[in-house]
Coordinates of C-alpha atoms and ligand atoms in Angstrom, one line a residue:
X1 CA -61.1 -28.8 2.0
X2 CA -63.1 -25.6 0.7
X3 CA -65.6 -27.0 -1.3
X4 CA -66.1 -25.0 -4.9
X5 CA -68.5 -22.2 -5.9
X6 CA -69.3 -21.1 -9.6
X7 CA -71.4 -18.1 -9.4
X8 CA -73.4 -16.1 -12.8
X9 CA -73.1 -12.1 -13.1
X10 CA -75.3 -11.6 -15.7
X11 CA -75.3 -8.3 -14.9
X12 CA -77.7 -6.3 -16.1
X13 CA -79.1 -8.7 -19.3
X14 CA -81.9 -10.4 -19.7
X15 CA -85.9 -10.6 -19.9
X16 CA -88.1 -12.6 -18.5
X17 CA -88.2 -14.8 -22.3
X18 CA -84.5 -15.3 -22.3
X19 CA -84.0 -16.0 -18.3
X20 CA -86.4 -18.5 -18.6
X21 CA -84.6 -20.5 -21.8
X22 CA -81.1 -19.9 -19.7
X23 CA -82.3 -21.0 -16.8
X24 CA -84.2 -24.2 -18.2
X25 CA -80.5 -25.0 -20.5
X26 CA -78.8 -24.5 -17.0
X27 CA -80.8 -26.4 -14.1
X28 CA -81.3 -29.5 -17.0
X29 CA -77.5 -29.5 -17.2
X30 CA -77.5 -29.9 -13.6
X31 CA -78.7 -32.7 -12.9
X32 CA -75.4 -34.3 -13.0
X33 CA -73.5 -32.1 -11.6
X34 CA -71.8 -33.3 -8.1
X35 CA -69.4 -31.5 -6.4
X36 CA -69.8 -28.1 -7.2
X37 CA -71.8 -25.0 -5.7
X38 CA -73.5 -23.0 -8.5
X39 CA -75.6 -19.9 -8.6
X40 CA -76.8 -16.9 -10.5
X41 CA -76.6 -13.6 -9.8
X42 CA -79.6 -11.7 -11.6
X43 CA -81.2 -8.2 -11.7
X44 CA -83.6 -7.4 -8.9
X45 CA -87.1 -7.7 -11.4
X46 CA -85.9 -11.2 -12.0
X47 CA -85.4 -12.3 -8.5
X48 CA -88.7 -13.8 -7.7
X49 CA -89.0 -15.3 -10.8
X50 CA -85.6 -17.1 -10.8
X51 CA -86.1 -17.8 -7.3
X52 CA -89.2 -19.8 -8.2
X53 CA -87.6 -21.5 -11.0
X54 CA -84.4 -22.7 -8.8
X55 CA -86.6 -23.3 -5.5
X56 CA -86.2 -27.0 -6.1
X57 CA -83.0 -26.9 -7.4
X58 CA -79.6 -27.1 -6.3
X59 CA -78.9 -23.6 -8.3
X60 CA -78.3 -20.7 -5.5
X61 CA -79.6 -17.4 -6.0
X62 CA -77.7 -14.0 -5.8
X63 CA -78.1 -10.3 -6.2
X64 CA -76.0 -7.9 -7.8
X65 CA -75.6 -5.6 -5.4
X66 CA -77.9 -4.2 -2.0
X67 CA -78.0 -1.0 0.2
X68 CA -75.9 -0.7 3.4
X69 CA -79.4 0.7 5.0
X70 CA -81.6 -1.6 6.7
X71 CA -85.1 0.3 5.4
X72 CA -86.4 3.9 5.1
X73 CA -86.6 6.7 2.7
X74 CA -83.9 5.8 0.4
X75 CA -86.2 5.9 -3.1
X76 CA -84.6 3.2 -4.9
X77 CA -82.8 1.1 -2.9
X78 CA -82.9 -2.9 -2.1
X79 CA -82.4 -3.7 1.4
X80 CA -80.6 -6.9 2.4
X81 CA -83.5 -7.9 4.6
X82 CA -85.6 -7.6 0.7
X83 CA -83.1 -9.9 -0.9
X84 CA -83.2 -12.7 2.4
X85 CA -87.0 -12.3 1.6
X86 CA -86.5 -13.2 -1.7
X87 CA -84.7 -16.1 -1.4
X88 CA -81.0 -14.5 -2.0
X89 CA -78.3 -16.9 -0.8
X90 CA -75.7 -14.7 -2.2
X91 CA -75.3 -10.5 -3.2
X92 CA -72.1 -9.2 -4.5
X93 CA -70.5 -6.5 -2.7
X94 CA -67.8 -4.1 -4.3
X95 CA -68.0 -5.0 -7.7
X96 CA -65.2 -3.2 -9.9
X97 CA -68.5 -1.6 -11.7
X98 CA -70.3 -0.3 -8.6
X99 CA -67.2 1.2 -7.3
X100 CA -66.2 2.7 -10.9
X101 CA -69.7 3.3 -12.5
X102 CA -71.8 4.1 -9.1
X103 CA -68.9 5.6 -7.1
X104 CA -68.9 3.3 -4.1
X105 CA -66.2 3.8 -1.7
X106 CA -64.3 1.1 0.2
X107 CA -66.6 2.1 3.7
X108 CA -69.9 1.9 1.5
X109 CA -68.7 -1.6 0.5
X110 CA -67.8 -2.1 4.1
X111 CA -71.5 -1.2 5.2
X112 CA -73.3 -3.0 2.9
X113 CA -70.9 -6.4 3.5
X114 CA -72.2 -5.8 7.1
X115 CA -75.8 -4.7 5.9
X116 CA -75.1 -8.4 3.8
X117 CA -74.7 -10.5 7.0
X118 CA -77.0 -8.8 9.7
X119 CA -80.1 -10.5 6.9
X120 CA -78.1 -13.8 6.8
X121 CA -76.9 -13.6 3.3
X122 CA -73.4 -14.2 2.6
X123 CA -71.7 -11.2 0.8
X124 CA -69.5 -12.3 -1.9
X125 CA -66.9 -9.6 -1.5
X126 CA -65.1 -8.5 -5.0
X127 CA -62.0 -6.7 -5.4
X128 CA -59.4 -6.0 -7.9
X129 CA -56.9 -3.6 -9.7
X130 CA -57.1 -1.5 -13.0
X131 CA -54.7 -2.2 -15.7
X132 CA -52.9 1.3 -14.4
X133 CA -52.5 0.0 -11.4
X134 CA -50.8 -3.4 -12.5
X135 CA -48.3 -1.9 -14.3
X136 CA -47.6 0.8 -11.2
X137 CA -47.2 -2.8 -9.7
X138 CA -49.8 -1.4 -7.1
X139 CA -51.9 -4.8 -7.3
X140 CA -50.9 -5.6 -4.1
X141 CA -52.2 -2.5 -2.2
X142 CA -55.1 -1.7 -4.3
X143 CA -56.5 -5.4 -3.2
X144 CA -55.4 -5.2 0.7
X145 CA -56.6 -1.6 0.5
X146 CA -60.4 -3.2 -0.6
X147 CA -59.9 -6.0 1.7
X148 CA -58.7 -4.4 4.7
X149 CA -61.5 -1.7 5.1
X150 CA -63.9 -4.8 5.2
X151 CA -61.4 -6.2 8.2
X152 CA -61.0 -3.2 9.8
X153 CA -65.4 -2.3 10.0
X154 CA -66.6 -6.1 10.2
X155 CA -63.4 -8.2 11.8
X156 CA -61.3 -11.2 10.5
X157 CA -64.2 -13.9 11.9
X158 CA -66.5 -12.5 9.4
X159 CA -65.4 -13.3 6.3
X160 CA -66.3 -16.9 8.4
X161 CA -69.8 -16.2 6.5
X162 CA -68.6 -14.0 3.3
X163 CA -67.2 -15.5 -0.1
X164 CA -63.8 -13.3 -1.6
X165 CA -63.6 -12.6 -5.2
X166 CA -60.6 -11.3 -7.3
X167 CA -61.6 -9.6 -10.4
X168 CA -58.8 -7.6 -11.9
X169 CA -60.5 -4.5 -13.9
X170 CA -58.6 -5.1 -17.4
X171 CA -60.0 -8.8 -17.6
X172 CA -63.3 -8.0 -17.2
X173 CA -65.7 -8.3 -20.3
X174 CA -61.9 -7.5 -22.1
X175 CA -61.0 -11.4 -23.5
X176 CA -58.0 -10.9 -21.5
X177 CA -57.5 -13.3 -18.6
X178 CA -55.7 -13.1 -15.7
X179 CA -53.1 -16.5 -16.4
X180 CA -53.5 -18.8 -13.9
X181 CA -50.2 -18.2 -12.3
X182 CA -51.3 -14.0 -11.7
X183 CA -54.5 -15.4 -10.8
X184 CA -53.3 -18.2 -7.9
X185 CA -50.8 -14.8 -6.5
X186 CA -53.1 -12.6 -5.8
X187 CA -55.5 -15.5 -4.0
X188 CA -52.0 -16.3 -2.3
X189 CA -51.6 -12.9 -1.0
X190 CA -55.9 -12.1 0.0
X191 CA -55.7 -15.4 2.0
X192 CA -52.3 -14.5 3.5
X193 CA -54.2 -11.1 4.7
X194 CA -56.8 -12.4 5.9
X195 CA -54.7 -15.2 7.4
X196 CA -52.7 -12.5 9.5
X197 CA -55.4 -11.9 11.6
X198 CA -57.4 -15.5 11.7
X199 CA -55.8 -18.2 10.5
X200 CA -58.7 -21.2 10.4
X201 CA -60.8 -18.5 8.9
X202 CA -58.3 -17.8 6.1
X203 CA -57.6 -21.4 5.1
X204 CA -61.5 -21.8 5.0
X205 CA -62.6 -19.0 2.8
X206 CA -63.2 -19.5 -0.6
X207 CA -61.7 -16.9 -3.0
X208 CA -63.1 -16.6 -6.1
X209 CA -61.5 -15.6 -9.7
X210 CA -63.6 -13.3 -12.0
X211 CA -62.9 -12.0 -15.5
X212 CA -63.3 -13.9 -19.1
X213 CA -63.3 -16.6 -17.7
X214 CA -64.5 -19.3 -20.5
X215 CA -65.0 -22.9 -20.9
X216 CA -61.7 -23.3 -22.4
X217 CA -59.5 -21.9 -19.3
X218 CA -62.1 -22.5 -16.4
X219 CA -59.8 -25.6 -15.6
X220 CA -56.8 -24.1 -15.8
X221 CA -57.2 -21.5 -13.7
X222 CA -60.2 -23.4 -11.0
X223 CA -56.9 -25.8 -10.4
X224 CA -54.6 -23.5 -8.9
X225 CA -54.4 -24.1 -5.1
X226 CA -56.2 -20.9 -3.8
X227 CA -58.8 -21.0 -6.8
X228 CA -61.6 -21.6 -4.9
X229 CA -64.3 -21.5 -7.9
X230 CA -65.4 -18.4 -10.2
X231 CA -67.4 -15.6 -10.7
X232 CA -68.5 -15.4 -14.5
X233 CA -70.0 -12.7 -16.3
X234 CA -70.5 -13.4 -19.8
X235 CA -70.2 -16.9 -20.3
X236 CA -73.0 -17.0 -18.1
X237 CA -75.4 -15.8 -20.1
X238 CA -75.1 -19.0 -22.1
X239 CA -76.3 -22.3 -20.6
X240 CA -73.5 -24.4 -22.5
X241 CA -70.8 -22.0 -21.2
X242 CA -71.6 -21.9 -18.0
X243 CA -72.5 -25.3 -17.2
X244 CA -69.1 -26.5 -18.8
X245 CA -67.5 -23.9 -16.6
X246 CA -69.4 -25.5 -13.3
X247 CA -68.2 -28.9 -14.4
X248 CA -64.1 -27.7 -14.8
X249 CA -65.0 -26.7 -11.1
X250 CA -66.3 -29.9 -10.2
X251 CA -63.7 -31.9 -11.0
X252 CA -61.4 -33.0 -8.3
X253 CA -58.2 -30.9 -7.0
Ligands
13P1 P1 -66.7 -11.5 -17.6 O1 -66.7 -12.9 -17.3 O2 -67.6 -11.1 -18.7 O3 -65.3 -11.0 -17.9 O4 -67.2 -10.7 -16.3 C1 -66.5 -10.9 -15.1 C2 -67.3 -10.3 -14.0 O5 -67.3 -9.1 -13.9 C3 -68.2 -11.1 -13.2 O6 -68.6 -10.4 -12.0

């Protein structure tokens, strides 16, 4: 059985006075905690610091986001091979703000999933609709569409090493959650895609639902069947939240 994953996007918040209380409220909470992946996606100044703190941990570290090049004059830029170097377990790829705020196109998500996997670090792959686009009842296409440019450059045996999360636009940062039953349709269908083309790697990937989610409907959603764990914006910026999200996902199936 796919084993769960709870994964922080604090996106860009913090300093180095606050990271350290959250962190030191999260890894004590910890402790206890069986069953259950967890780890923290956080800013690029605060990677060597969080990666210190979590070195003896069980918390996994992440990045935000990375550049599809490998190294070179691109002023600005984090290369995958930086974030392995760092300690990065994790580094989204496609968030809904990147592609909307930054202009990154399905291909550049495409390269820098690749870019992702050639330093060992396993992309966690987001995609999702606008509100727009739900009521056009274009969910459907606007996730294979994200999905399927990642297939089509990087092959079905790759999401082998890669982590899938579906974060529809209007829930994110809004209050306004996905219910579980939207949620668990949309997994249905991104595992069904994937599953077209490799079957064992489809019933093995773990897809991932982002957007408010809170300690008071992590459970509810985290038990639907192709739930696989969440990706948690800003309930992770408080130790209590997140933690008590971590444990909804490490309870049993
Ligand atoms: P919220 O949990 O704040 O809605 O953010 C979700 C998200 O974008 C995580 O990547």
């Amino acid at each position: 059985m796919r084993g769960r994953l709870v994964t922080g996007n604090w996106k860009m918040h913090g300093n180095r006075s606050a990271n350290a209380s959250l962190l030191d409220g999260v890894l004590a909470g910890m402790t206890d905690l069986a069953g259950i992946e967890c780890a923290v996606c956080v800013p690029f100044p605060y990677l060597a610091e969080t990666a210190a703190r979590v070195a003896s941990s069980k918390l996994g570290l992440g990045a935000q986001t990375l550049s599809e090049h490998e190294s070179g004059a691109y002023t600005g830029e984090v290369s995958a091979g930086m974030l392995a170097d760092m300690g990065c377990r994790y580094v989204l790829v496609g968030h809904s703000e990147r592609r909307a705020l930054f202009g990154e196109t399905d291909g550049q998500v495409a390269a820098k999933f690749a870019a992702a996997q050639r330093s060992g670090i396993t992309p966690i792959l987001c995609v999702g609709e606008t509100l727009a686009e739900r009521e056009a009842s274009r969910t459907r296409d606007v996730v294979f569409r994200q999905v399927d440019a990642v297939l089509e450059a990087c092959g079905a045996a790759s999401f082998a090493k890669a982590v899938l999360a579906y974060e529809p636009v209007w829930a994110i940062g809004t209050g306004r959650t996905a219910s579980s039953e939207q949620a668990q349709e949309v997994h249905a269908f991104l595992r069904s895609r994937i599953a077209d083309r490799d079957s064992g790697t489809a019933a093995n990937l773990r897809i991932l639902y982002g957007g408010s989610v809170k300690p008071g409907n992590a459970a509810e959603i985290f038990a639907m069947e192709d739930v696989d764990g969440g990706l948690i914006g800003g309930a992770s910026l408080v130790a209590g939240d997140f933690l008590a999200i971590c444990r909804a996902g490490a309870s049993p199936r």
